[in-house]
Amino acid sequence: MNSSHSSASYDVIIAGCGPTGAVLAAELRLHDVRVLVLEKDTEPASFVRIVGLHIRSIELMAMRGILERLLAHGRRRPAGGFFAGIPTPAPQGLDSAHAYLLGIPQPVLVGLLEEHAVRLGAEVRHGRAVAGFEQDDDGVTVELAGEGAAGEGVERVRARYLVGCDGGRSTVRKLLGVGFPGEPSRTETLMGEMKVDMPPEEVAAKVREIGETDKRFWLRPFGEGAYSVVVPAEGVVDRAVPPTLEDFKERLRAVAGTDFGVHSPRWLSRFGDATRQAERYRSGRVLLAGDAAHIHPPTGGQGLNLGVQDAFNLGWKLAAQVRGWAPETLLDTYQAERHPVAADVLDNTRAQMELHSPEPGPRALRRLLTELMGIDEVNRRLTGRIAAIDIRYDLGEGPDLLGRRLPDLDVGQGRLYDLLHRGRGLLLDRTRRLSVGGWADRVDHLADPGAVLDAPCVLLRPDGHVAWAGDAQRELDEHLSRWFGEPAG
């Protein structure tokens, strides 16, 4: 065996410090879980790609008190036109205090989320990655690779759990031997930001002309002569090979008859329409989240949001397991709840990609759907699906509220989400008759007869979803036990 040494033991090691890994680390630190995050990249990404936070992700950031920091670096735009890029206005009366899209540079978002995790006490090591691991009944021994390992032999770190948040090519998933079934890329698209010499009115005219038949082509102005450029690639190649400016020029000439005088690229990338989902999200003490668990085309802008929402679902459950109060089946609800959500996202991105096709059948279907989306209820249904505000976890029989998220209501002490900053459960009690009793170390209690609710009382999980609604103490105690374990004392 190679020479080795072991670092201090941790409760959880997270592979990957993208948005999913950083959010998960912060969620765990809210419960004093010892966290080590391994990030293979030593520097932030050099390109400034704009990503969009959808309504539910924005709500979750508000729920943890970090939204104001993100708003200072992003731009709001209306919550409409998400589905297959069909130009529709935002539906009227979306049930959210944050009914907008937040566009923010990806390196800025990742940096702010990492700062949040570090501020809470997470340890992040850049230039380090998972090279191998072994798990047993008590924990996981992780072998590290990357800077800092050279000359020291093999460094191994011990933790009780390992979570792979290391992207679509996840090393953790591959080493775990979890299947990743689905479809490989059939088409590929080039995407980047660059300067354009052609006058703006000529660009706009050409985009209108080509865009009538090819929805995978556009140039959108960013100001100061810069454009977001998207153009179909000629074939499918290894996505690890970045495109060149000459590749863009060649494809623009092939599709539009001109290269628009593109130059001075800020960043260049390619994406395919591969669609895959991990067969399972947990194997023993190793779990998967984010792109490590599911990949799909970027249409609708759901990928980053799906991963962040995985982290909010998993964080408090894994923390409960580490802290010793988790009910026996709590950690298994992570897969039970999140696997179907991702499967639905994969399906809606498949549908959207078909609607981008220049073939006559999909074009006819797109015209029909464009007409139907003029109906507010259709527009609301598709927007709510992509923005993830219509998710209802299957928590068994009960009122319609059960399993859904609550919006950021006005309550007696201000706003509901301000009461969830610590990542604890919350009993919102309009009757003033109920109690959280021996669960007070895990669940807060707000007696507010004026709260606008469709139930006398609701029990909220730390991720903001309704775990119970009613007015009977005995029923409440049963659900407190189901989600928050045995009472203290």
Coordinates of C-alpha atoms in Angstrom, one line a residue, residues 47-332:
F47 CA -15.6 33.5 -18.2
V48 CA -18.5 35.5 -17.0
R49 CA -21.5 33.5 -17.9
I50 CA -24.9 34.9 -16.8
V51 CA -27.1 32.3 -15.0
G52 CA -30.6 32.7 -13.8
L53 CA -32.1 31.9 -10.4
H54 CA -35.7 30.9 -10.7
I55 CA -38.5 31.8 -8.2
R56 CA -38.1 28.9 -5.9
S57 CA -34.3 29.2 -5.7
I58 CA -34.7 33.0 -4.9
E59 CA -37.2 32.1 -2.2
L60 CA -34.7 29.6 -0.6
M61 CA -32.0 32.3 -0.6
A62 CA -34.4 34.7 1.2
M63 CA -35.2 31.8 3.6
R64 CA -31.5 31.8 4.7
G65 CA -31.0 35.6 4.7
I66 CA -28.6 35.8 1.8
L67 CA -30.9 37.1 -1.0
E68 CA -30.0 40.8 -0.4
R69 CA -26.3 40.0 -1.1
L70 CA -27.2 38.3 -4.4
L71 CA -29.6 41.1 -5.5
A72 CA -26.8 43.6 -5.2
H73 CA -24.9 41.7 -8.0
G74 CA -27.8 40.6 -10.2
R75 CA -30.5 41.9 -12.4
R76 CA -34.2 41.1 -12.1
R77 CA -36.3 40.4 -15.1
P78 CA -39.9 39.2 -15.5
A79 CA -40.7 35.6 -14.8
G80 CA -42.0 34.8 -18.3
G81 CA -40.8 33.3 -21.6
F82 CA -39.0 30.3 -19.9
F83 CA -40.7 27.4 -21.7
A84 CA -38.8 26.7 -25.0
G85 CA -38.1 30.4 -25.3
I86 CA -41.7 31.0 -26.4
P87 CA -42.1 34.8 -25.9
T88 CA -44.9 35.0 -23.3
P89 CA -45.4 37.6 -20.5
A90 CA -45.1 36.5 -16.9
P91 CA -48.4 35.0 -15.7
Q92 CA -50.5 37.3 -13.5
G93 CA -50.6 36.8 -9.7
L94 CA -47.8 34.2 -9.3
D95 CA -48.0 33.1 -5.6
S96 CA -44.6 34.5 -4.5
A97 CA -43.1 37.6 -3.0
H98 CA -40.2 36.9 -5.4
A99 CA -41.9 36.4 -8.7
Y100 CA -39.0 37.3 -11.0
L101 CA -35.9 35.8 -12.5
L102 CA -32.5 36.9 -11.1
G103 CA -29.7 37.0 -13.7
I104 CA -26.3 36.9 -12.1
P105 CA -22.7 36.1 -13.3
Q106 CA -22.0 32.5 -12.4
P107 CA -18.5 33.2 -10.9
V108 CA -20.1 35.9 -8.7
L109 CA -22.9 33.5 -7.6
V110 CA -20.5 30.7 -6.8
G111 CA -18.2 33.1 -4.9
L112 CA -21.0 34.5 -2.8
L113 CA -22.4 31.0 -1.9
E114 CA -18.9 29.8 -1.0
E115 CA -18.4 32.9 1.2
H116 CA -21.7 32.2 2.9
A117 CA -20.6 28.6 3.7
V118 CA -17.1 29.6 4.9
R119 CA -18.7 32.4 7.1
L120 CA -20.7 29.6 8.7
G121 CA -17.6 27.6 9.4
A122 CA -17.2 25.2 6.4
E123 CA -13.7 24.4 5.3
V124 CA -13.0 24.6 1.6
R125 CA -9.9 23.3 0.0
H126 CA -9.3 24.4 -3.6
G127 CA -7.1 22.3 -6.0
R128 CA -8.2 19.1 -4.3
A129 CA -10.5 16.4 -5.5
V130 CA -11.7 12.9 -4.7
A131 CA -9.4 10.3 -6.2
G132 CA -11.0 7.3 -4.5
F133 CA -12.9 6.2 -1.4
E134 CA -13.9 3.2 0.7
Q135 CA -17.0 3.1 2.9
D136 CA -17.8 0.9 5.9
D137 CA -20.4 0.7 8.5
D138 CA -19.0 3.8 10.4
G139 CA -18.0 6.1 7.6
V140 CA -16.1 6.8 4.4
T141 CA -12.3 7.1 3.9
V142 CA -11.6 9.5 1.0
E143 CA -8.3 9.6 -0.9
L144 CA -7.4 13.1 -2.1
A145 CA -5.8 14.2 -5.3
G146 CA -4.5 17.6 -6.4
E147 CA -2.3 20.3 -5.2
G148 CA -0.9 19.7 -1.7
A149 CA -0.7 15.9 -2.1
A150 CA 2.6 15.8 -4.0
G151 CA 5.5 14.8 -1.8
E152 CA 3.3 13.8 1.1
G153 CA 2.3 10.4 -0.1
V154 CA -1.4 9.7 -0.4
E155 CA -3.6 11.8 1.8
R156 CA -6.7 10.2 3.2
V157 CA -9.5 11.9 5.1
R158 CA -12.2 10.3 7.1
A159 CA -15.8 11.4 7.3
R160 CA -19.1 9.9 8.3
Y161 CA -20.7 10.7 4.9
L162 CA -19.5 11.7 1.4
V163 CA -21.7 13.7 -1.0
G164 CA -20.8 14.0 -4.7
C165 CA -21.7 17.4 -6.0
D166 CA -18.9 17.1 -8.6
G167 CA -20.9 17.6 -11.9
G168 CA -22.1 15.6 -14.8
R169 CA -18.9 13.7 -15.1
S170 CA -18.9 13.0 -11.3
T171 CA -16.0 11.0 -10.1
V172 CA -17.9 10.0 -7.0
R173 CA -20.8 8.6 -9.0
K174 CA -18.5 6.6 -11.2
L175 CA -16.5 5.2 -8.3
L176 CA -19.7 4.4 -6.5
G177 CA -20.8 2.3 -9.6
V178 CA -24.3 4.0 -9.8
G179 CA -25.9 3.7 -13.2
F180 CA -26.5 6.9 -15.2
P181 CA -29.1 5.8 -17.8
G182 CA -30.6 8.1 -20.4
E183 CA -29.8 9.4 -23.8
P184 CA -26.5 10.7 -25.2
S185 CA -26.2 14.0 -27.1
R186 CA -27.8 13.9 -30.5
T187 CA -27.3 17.6 -31.2
E188 CA -24.8 20.1 -30.0
T189 CA -24.9 23.9 -29.7
L190 CA -22.2 26.5 -29.5
M191 CA -22.7 29.3 -26.9
G192 CA -20.6 32.3 -26.0
E193 CA -20.3 36.0 -25.5
M194 CA -18.3 38.2 -27.9
K195 CA -18.1 41.5 -29.7
V196 CA -19.9 42.0 -33.0
D197 CA -18.9 44.5 -35.7
M198 CA -22.1 44.4 -37.8
P199 CA -24.5 47.3 -37.1
P200 CA -27.2 46.3 -34.5
E201 CA -30.2 46.8 -36.9
E202 CA -28.6 44.4 -39.4
V203 CA -27.9 41.9 -36.7
A204 CA -31.6 42.1 -35.5
A205 CA -32.9 41.7 -39.0
K206 CA -30.8 38.6 -39.7
V207 CA -31.7 37.1 -36.3
R208 CA -35.4 37.6 -37.1
E209 CA -35.0 36.0 -40.5
I210 CA -33.1 32.9 -39.3
G211 CA -35.0 32.6 -36.0
E212 CA -38.2 31.9 -37.8
T213 CA -37.0 28.5 -38.7
D214 CA -34.1 27.7 -36.2
K215 CA -34.8 28.3 -32.5
R216 CA -31.2 27.2 -31.7
F217 CA -29.8 30.4 -33.2
W218 CA -29.7 33.8 -31.7
L219 CA -27.6 36.9 -31.1
R220 CA -28.7 38.9 -28.1
P221 CA -27.1 42.3 -27.3
F222 CA -25.4 42.7 -23.9
G223 CA -24.4 46.3 -24.4
E224 CA -21.1 48.0 -25.6
G225 CA -21.1 45.9 -28.8
A226 CA -21.1 42.6 -26.9
Y227 CA -23.6 39.8 -27.8
S228 CA -24.7 36.4 -26.4
V229 CA -24.3 34.1 -29.4
V230 CA -25.9 30.7 -29.8
V231 CA -25.6 28.7 -33.0
P232 CA -26.0 25.0 -33.8
A233 CA -22.8 23.0 -34.1
E234 CA -22.1 20.8 -37.1
G235 CA -21.9 17.5 -35.1
V236 CA -21.3 16.1 -31.6
V237 CA -17.8 16.1 -30.2
D238 CA -16.2 15.7 -26.7
R239 CA -17.7 18.6 -24.6
A240 CA -14.4 18.8 -22.8
V241 CA -12.9 20.3 -25.9
P242 CA -13.8 24.0 -25.9
P243 CA -14.8 25.6 -29.2
T244 CA -12.7 28.3 -30.9
L245 CA -13.7 31.7 -32.3
E246 CA -13.1 30.2 -35.7
D247 CA -15.6 27.4 -35.0
F248 CA -18.2 30.1 -34.2
K249 CA -17.4 32.0 -37.4
E250 CA -17.7 28.9 -39.5
R251 CA -21.0 27.9 -38.1
L252 CA -22.5 31.4 -38.3
R253 CA -21.6 31.6 -42.0
A254 CA -23.1 28.2 -42.5
V255 CA -26.4 29.0 -40.8
A256 CA -26.8 32.8 -41.4
G257 CA -24.5 33.5 -44.4
T258 CA -22.4 35.8 -42.4
D259 CA -20.1 35.7 -39.3
F260 CA -21.4 39.1 -38.1
G261 CA -17.8 40.2 -37.6
V262 CA -17.5 38.4 -34.3
H263 CA -14.3 39.0 -32.3
S264 CA -12.9 39.4 -28.8
P265 CA -14.8 36.5 -27.1
R266 CA -15.3 36.7 -23.4
W267 CA -16.1 33.0 -23.1
L268 CA -16.9 30.1 -25.5
S269 CA -18.6 26.8 -24.7
R270 CA -20.6 24.0 -26.1
F271 CA -23.6 22.1 -24.8
G272 CA -25.4 19.0 -25.9
D273 CA -28.8 17.5 -25.3
A274 CA -27.6 14.5 -23.3
T275 CA -30.3 13.6 -20.7
R276 CA -29.4 11.2 -17.9
Q277 CA -30.4 10.5 -14.3
A278 CA -28.6 8.5 -11.6
E279 CA -30.5 5.3 -10.8
R280 CA -30.2 6.1 -7.1
Y281 CA -29.1 9.1 -5.1
R282 CA -27.7 7.2 -2.1
S283 CA -25.6 4.1 -1.6
G284 CA -24.8 3.6 2.0
R285 CA -22.9 6.6 3.3
V286 CA -22.4 8.2 -0.1
L287 CA -24.9 10.5 -1.7
L288 CA -25.3 12.4 -5.0
A289 CA -26.7 15.9 -5.7
G290 CA -26.9 18.4 -8.5
D291 CA -25.4 17.5 -11.9
A292 CA -23.8 14.4 -10.4
A293 CA -27.3 13.0 -10.1
H294 CA -28.9 14.4 -13.3
I295 CA -28.0 16.2 -16.5
H296 CA -30.2 17.7 -19.2
P297 CA -30.1 20.4 -21.9
P298 CA -30.0 24.0 -20.5
T299 CA -33.3 25.1 -22.1
G300 CA -35.5 26.6 -19.5
G301 CA -32.5 27.4 -17.3
Q302 CA -33.3 24.7 -14.7
G303 CA -30.1 22.8 -14.1
L304 CA -28.4 25.1 -11.5
N305 CA -31.7 25.6 -9.8
L306 CA -32.4 21.9 -9.6
G307 CA -29.1 21.3 -7.9
V308 CA -29.5 24.1 -5.4
Q309 CA -32.9 22.8 -4.5
D310 CA -31.4 19.3 -4.0
A311 CA -29.0 20.8 -1.5
F312 CA -31.8 22.4 0.5
N313 CA -33.7 19.2 0.6
L314 CA -30.7 17.1 1.6
G315 CA -28.9 19.4 4.0
W316 CA -31.2 19.4 7.1
K317 CA -31.9 15.6 6.7
L318 CA -28.2 14.7 6.5
A319 CA -27.5 17.1 9.4
A320 CA -30.2 15.3 11.4
Q321 CA -28.5 12.0 10.7
V322 CA -25.2 13.3 11.8
R323 CA -26.6 14.9 15.0
G324 CA -28.3 11.7 16.0
W325 CA -32.0 12.8 16.0
A326 CA -33.1 11.7 12.5
P327 CA -36.0 9.3 12.3
E328 CA -34.9 6.0 10.7
T329 CA -36.2 6.7 7.2
L330 CA -35.6 10.5 7.0
L331 CA -32.4 10.3 4.9
D332 CA -34.2 8.0 2.4

